[in-house]
PDB file of N, CA and C in Angstrom:
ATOM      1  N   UNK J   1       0.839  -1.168   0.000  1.00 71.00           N
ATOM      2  CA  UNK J   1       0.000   0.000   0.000  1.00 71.00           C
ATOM      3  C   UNK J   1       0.890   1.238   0.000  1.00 71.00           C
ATOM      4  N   UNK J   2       0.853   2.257  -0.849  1.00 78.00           N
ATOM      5  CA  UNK J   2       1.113   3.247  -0.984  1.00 78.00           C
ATOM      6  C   UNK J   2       0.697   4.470   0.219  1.00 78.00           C
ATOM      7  N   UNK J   3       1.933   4.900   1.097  1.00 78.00           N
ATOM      8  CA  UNK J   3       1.693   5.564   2.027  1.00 78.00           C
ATOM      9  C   UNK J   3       1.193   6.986   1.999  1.00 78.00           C
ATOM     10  N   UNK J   4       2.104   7.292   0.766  1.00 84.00           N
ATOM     11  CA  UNK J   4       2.333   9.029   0.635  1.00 84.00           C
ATOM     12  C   UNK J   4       2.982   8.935  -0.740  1.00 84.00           C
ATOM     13  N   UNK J   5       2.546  10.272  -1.578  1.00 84.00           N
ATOM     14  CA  UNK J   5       3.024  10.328  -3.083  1.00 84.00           C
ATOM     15  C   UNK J   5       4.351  10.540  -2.882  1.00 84.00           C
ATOM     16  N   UNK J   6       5.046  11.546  -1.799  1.00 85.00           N
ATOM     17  CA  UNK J   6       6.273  11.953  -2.153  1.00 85.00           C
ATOM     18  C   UNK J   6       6.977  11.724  -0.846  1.00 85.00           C
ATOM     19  N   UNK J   7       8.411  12.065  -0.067  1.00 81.00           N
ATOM     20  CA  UNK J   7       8.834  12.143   0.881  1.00 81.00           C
ATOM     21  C   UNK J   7       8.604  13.668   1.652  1.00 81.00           C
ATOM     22  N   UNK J   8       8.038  13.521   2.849  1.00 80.00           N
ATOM     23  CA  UNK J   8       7.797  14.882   3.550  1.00 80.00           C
ATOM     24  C   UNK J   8       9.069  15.760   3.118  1.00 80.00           C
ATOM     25  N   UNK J   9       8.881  16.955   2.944  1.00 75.00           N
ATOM     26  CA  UNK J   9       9.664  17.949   3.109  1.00 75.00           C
ATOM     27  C   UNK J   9       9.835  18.717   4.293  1.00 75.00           C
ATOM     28  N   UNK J  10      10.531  18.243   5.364  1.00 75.00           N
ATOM     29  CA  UNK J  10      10.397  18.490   6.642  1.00 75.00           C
ATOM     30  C   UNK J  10      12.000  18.746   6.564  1.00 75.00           C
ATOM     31  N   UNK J  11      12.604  19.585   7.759  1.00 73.00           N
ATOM     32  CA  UNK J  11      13.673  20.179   8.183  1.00 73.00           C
ATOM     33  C   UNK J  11      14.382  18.663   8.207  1.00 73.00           C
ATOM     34  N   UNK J  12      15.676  18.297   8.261  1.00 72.00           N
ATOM     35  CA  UNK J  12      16.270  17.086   8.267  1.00 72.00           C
ATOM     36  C   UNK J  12      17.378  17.407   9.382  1.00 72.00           C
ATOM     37  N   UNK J  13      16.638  16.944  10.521  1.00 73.00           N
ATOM     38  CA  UNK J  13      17.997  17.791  12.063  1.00 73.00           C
ATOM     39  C   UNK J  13      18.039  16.269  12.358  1.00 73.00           C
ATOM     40  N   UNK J  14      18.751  16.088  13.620  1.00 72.00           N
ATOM     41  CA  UNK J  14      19.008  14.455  14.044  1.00 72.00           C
ATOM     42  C   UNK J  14      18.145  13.848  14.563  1.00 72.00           C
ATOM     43  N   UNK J  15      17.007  14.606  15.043  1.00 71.00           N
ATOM     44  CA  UNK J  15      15.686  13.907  15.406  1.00 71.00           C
ATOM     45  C   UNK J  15      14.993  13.192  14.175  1.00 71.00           C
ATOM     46  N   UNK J  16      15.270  13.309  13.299  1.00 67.00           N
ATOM     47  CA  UNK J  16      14.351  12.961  11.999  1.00 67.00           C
ATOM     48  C   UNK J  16      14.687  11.824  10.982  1.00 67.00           C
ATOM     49  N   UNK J  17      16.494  11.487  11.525  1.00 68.00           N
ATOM     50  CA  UNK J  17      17.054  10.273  11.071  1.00 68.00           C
ATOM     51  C   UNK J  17      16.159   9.464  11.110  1.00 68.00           C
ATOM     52  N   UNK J  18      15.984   8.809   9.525  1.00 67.00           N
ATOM     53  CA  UNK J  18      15.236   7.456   9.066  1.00 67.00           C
ATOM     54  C   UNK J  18      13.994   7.541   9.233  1.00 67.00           C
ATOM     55  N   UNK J  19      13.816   8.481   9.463  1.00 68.00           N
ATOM     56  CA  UNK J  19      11.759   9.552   8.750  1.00 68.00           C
ATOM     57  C   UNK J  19      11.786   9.760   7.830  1.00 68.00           C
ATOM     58  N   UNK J  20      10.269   9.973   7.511  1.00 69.00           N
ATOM     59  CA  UNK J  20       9.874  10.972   6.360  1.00 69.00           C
ATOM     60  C   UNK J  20      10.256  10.102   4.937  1.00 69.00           C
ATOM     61  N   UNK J  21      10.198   9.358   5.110  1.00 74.00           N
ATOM     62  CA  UNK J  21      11.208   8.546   3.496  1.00 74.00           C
ATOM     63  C   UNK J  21       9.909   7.591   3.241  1.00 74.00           C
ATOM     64  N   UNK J  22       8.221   7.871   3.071  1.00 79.00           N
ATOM     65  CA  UNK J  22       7.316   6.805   2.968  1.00 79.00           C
ATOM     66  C   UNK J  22       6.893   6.812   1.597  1.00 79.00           C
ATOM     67  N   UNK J  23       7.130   7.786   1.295  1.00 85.00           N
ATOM     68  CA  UNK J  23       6.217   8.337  -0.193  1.00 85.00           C
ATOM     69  C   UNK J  23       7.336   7.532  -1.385  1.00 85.00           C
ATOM     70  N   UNK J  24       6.727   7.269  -2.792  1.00 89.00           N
ATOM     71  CA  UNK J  24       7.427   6.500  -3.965  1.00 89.00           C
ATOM     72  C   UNK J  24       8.005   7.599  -4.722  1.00 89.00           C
ATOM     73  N   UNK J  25       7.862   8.772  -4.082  1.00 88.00           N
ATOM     74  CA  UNK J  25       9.007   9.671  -4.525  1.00 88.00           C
ATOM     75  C   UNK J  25      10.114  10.266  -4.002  1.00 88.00           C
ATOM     76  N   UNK J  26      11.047  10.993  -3.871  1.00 86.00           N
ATOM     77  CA  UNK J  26      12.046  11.140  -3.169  1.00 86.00           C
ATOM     78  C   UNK J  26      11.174  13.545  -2.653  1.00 86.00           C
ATOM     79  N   UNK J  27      12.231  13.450  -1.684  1.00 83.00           N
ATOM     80  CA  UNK J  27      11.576  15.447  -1.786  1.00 83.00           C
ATOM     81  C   UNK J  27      11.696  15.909  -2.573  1.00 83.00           C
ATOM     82  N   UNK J  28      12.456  15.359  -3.477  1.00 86.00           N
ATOM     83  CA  UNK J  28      13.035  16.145  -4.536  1.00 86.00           C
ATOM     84  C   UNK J  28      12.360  15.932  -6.219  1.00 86.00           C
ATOM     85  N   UNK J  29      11.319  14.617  -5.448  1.00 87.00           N
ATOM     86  CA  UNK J  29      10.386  14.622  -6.798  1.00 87.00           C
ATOM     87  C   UNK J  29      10.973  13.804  -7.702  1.00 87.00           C
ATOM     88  N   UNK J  30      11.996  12.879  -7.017  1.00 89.00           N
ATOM     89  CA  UNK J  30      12.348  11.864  -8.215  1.00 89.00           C
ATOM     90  C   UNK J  30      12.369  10.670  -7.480  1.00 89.00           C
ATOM     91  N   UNK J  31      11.420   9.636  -8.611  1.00 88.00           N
ATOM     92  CA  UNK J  31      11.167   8.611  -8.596  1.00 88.00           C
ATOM     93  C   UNK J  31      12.006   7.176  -8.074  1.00 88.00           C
ATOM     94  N   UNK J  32      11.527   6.720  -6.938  1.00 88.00           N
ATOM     95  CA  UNK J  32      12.229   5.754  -6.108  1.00 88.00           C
ATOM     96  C   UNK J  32      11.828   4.445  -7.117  1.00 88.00           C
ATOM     97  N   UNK J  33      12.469   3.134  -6.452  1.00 85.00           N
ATOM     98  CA  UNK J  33      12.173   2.053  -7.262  1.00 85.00           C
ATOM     99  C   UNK J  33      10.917   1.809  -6.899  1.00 85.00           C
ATOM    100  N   UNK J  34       9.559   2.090  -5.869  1.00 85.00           N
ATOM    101  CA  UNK J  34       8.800   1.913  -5.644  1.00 85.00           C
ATOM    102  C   UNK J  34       7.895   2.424  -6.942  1.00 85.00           C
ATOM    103  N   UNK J  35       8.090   3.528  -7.012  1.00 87.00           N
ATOM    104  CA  UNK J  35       7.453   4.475  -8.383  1.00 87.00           C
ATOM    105  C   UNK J  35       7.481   3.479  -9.649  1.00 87.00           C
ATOM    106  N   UNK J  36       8.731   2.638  -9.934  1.00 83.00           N
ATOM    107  CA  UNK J  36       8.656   2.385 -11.063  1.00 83.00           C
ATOM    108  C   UNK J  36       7.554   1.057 -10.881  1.00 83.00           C
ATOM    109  N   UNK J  37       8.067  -0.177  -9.593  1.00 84.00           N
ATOM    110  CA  UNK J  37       7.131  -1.198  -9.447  1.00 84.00           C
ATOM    111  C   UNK J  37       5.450  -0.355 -10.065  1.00 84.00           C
ATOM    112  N   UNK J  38       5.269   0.695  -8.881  1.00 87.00           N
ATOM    113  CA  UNK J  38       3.717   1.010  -9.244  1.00 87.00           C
ATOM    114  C   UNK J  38       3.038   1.407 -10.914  1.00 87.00           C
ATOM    115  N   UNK J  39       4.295   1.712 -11.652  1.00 86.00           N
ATOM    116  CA  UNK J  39       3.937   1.925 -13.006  1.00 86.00           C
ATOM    117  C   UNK J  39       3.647   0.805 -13.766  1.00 86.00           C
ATOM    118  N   UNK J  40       4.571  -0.119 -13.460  1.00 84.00           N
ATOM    119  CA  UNK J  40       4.411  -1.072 -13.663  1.00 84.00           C
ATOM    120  C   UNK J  40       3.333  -1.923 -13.951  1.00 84.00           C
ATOM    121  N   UNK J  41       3.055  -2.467 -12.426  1.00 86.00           N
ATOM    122  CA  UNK J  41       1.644  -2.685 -12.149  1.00 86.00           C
ATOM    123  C   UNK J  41       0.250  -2.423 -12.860  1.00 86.00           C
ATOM    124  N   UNK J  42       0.685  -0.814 -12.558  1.00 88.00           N
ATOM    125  CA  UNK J  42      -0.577   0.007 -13.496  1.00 88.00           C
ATOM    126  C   UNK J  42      -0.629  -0.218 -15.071  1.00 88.00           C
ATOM    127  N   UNK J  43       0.267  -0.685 -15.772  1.00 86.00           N
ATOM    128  CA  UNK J  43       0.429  -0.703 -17.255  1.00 86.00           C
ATOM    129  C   UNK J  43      -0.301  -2.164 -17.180  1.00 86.00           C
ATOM    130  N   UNK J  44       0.516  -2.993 -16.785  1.00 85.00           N
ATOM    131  CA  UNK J  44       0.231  -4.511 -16.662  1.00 85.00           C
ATOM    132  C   UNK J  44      -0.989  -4.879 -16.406  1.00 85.00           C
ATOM    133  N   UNK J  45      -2.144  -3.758 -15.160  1.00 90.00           N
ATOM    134  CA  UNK J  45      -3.607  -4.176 -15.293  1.00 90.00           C
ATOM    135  C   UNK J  45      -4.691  -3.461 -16.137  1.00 90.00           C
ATOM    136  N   UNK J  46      -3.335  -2.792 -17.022  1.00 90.00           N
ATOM    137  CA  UNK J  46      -4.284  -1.704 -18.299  1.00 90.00           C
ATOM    138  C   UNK J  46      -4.343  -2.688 -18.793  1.00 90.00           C
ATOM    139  N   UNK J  47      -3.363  -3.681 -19.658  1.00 87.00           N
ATOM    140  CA  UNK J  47      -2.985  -4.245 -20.508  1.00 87.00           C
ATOM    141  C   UNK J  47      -3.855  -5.747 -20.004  1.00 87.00           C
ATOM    142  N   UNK J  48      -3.791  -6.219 -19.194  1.00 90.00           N
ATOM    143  CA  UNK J  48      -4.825  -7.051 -19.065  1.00 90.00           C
ATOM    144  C   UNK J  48      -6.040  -7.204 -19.104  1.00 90.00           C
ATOM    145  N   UNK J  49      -6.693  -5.926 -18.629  1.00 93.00           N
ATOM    146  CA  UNK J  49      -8.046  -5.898 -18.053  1.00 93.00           C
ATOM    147  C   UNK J  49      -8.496  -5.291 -19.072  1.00 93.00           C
ATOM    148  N   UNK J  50      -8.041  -4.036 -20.074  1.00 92.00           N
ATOM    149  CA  UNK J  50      -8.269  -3.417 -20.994  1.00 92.00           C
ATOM    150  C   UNK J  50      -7.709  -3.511 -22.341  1.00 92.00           C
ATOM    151  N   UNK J  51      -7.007  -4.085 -22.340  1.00 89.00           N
ATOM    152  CA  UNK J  51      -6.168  -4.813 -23.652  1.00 89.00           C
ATOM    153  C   UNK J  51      -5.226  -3.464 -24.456  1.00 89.00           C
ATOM    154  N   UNK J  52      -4.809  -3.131 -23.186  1.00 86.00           N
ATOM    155  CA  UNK J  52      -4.230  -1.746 -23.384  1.00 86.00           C
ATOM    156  C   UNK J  52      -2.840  -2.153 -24.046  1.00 86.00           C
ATOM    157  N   UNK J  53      -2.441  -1.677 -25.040  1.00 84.00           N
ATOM    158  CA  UNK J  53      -1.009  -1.765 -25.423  1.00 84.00           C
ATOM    159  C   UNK J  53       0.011  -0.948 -24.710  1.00 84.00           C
ATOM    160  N   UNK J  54       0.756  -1.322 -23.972  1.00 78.00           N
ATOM    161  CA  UNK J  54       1.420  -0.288 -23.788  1.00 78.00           C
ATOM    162  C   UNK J  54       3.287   0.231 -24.769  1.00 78.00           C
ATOM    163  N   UNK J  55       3.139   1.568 -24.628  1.00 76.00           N
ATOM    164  CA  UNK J  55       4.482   2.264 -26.095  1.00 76.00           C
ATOM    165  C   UNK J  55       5.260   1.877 -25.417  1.00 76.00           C
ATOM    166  N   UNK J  56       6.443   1.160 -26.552  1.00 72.00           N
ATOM    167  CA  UNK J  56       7.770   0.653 -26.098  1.00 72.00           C
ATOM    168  C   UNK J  56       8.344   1.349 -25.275  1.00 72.00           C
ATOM    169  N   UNK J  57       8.413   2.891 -25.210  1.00 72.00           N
ATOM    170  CA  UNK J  57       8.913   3.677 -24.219  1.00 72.00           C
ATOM    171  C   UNK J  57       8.848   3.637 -22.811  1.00 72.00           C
ATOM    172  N   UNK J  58       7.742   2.793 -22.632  1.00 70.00           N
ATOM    173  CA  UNK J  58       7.113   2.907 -20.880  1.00 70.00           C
ATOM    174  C   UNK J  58       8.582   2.507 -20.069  1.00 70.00           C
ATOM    175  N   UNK J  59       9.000   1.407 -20.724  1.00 64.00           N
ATOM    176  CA  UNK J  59       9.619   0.500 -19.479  1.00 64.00           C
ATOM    177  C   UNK J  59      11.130   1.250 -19.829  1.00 64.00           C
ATOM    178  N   UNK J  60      11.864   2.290 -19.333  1.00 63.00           N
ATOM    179  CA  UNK J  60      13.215   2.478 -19.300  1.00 63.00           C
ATOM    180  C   UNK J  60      14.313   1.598 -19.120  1.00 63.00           C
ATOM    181  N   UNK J  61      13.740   0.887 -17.837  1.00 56.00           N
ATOM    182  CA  UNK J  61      14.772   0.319 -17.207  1.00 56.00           C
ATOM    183  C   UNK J  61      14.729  -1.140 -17.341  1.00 56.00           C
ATOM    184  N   UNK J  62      13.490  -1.622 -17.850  1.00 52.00           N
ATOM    185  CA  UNK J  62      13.746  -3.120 -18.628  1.00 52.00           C
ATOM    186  C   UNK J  62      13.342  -3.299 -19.984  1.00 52.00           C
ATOM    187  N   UNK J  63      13.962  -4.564 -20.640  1.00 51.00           N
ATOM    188  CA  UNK J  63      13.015  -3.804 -22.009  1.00 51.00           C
ATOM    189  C   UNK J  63      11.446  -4.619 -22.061  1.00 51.00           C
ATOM    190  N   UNK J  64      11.136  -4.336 -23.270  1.00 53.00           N
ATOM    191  CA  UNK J  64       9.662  -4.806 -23.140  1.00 53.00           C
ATOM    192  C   UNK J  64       9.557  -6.256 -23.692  1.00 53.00           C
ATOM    193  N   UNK J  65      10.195  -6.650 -24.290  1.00 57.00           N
ATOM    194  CA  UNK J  65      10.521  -8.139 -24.176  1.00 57.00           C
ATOM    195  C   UNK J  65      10.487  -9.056 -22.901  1.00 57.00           C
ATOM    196  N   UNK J  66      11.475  -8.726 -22.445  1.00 58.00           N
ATOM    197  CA  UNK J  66      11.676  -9.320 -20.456  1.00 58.00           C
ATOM    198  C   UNK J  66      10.543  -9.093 -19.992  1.00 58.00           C
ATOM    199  N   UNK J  67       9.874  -7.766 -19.971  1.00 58.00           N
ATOM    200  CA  UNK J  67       8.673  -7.283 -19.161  1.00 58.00           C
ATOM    201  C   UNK J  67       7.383  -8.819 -19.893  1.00 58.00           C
ATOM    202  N   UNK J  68       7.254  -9.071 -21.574  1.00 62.00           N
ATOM    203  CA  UNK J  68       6.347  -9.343 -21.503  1.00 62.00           C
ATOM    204  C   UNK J  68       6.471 -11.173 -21.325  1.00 62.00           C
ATOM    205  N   UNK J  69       7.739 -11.352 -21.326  1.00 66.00           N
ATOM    206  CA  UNK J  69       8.446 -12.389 -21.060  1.00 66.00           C
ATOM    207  C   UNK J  69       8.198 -13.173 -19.444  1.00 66.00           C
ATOM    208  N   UNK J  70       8.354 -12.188 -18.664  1.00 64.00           N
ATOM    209  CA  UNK J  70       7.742 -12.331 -17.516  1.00 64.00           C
ATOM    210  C   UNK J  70       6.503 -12.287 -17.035  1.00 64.00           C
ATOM    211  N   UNK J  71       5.707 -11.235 -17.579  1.00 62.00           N
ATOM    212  CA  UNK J  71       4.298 -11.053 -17.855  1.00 62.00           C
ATOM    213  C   UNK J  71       3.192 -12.828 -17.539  1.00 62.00           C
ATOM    214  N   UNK J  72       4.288 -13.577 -18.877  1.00 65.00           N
ATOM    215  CA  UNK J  72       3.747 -14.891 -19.355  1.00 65.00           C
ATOM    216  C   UNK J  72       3.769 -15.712 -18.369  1.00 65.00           C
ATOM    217  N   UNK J  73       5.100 -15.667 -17.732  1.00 63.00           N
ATOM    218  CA  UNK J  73       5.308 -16.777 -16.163  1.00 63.00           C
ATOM    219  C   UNK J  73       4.627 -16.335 -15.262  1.00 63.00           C
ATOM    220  N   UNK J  74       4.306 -15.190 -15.295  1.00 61.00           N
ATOM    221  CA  UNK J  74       3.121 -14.727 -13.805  1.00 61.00           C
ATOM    222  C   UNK J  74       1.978 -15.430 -13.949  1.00 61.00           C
ATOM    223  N   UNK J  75       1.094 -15.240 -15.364  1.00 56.00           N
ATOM    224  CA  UNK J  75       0.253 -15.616 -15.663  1.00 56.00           C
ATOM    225  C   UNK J  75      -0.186 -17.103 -15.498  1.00 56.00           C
TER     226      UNK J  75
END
């Protein structure tokens, strides 16, 4: 379950060590590996449930081969 979109932007003093870090984004608005799982996900139950294609572009960081390669063994 998704806690929070981003990481609090709260003062970072020594009370706060290993807080604030819940959200699938970082404070700075860039995307943790959580972000990518959830895109993921979200493409994968377009593409199932809606027969959504998704553009070769989606997946950066794997290609879409592997993705649909794996896709098949889940299934």
């Amino acid at each position: 379950m998704i806690w929070n979109f981003a990481d609090f932007k709260t003062a970072e003093t020594y009370t706060r060590v290993g807080g604030n870090k819940k959200g699938v984004f970082t404070r700075d608005r860039q995307p943790k590996s959580s972000a990518h799982h959830v895109r993921r996900r979200y493409l994968a139950l377009a593409e199932e449930l809606d027969n959504f294609s998704p553009p070769q572009d989606a997946y950066p960081y794997i290609s879409y081969q592997s993705y649909r390669d794996k896709r098949k063994n889940e299934l």
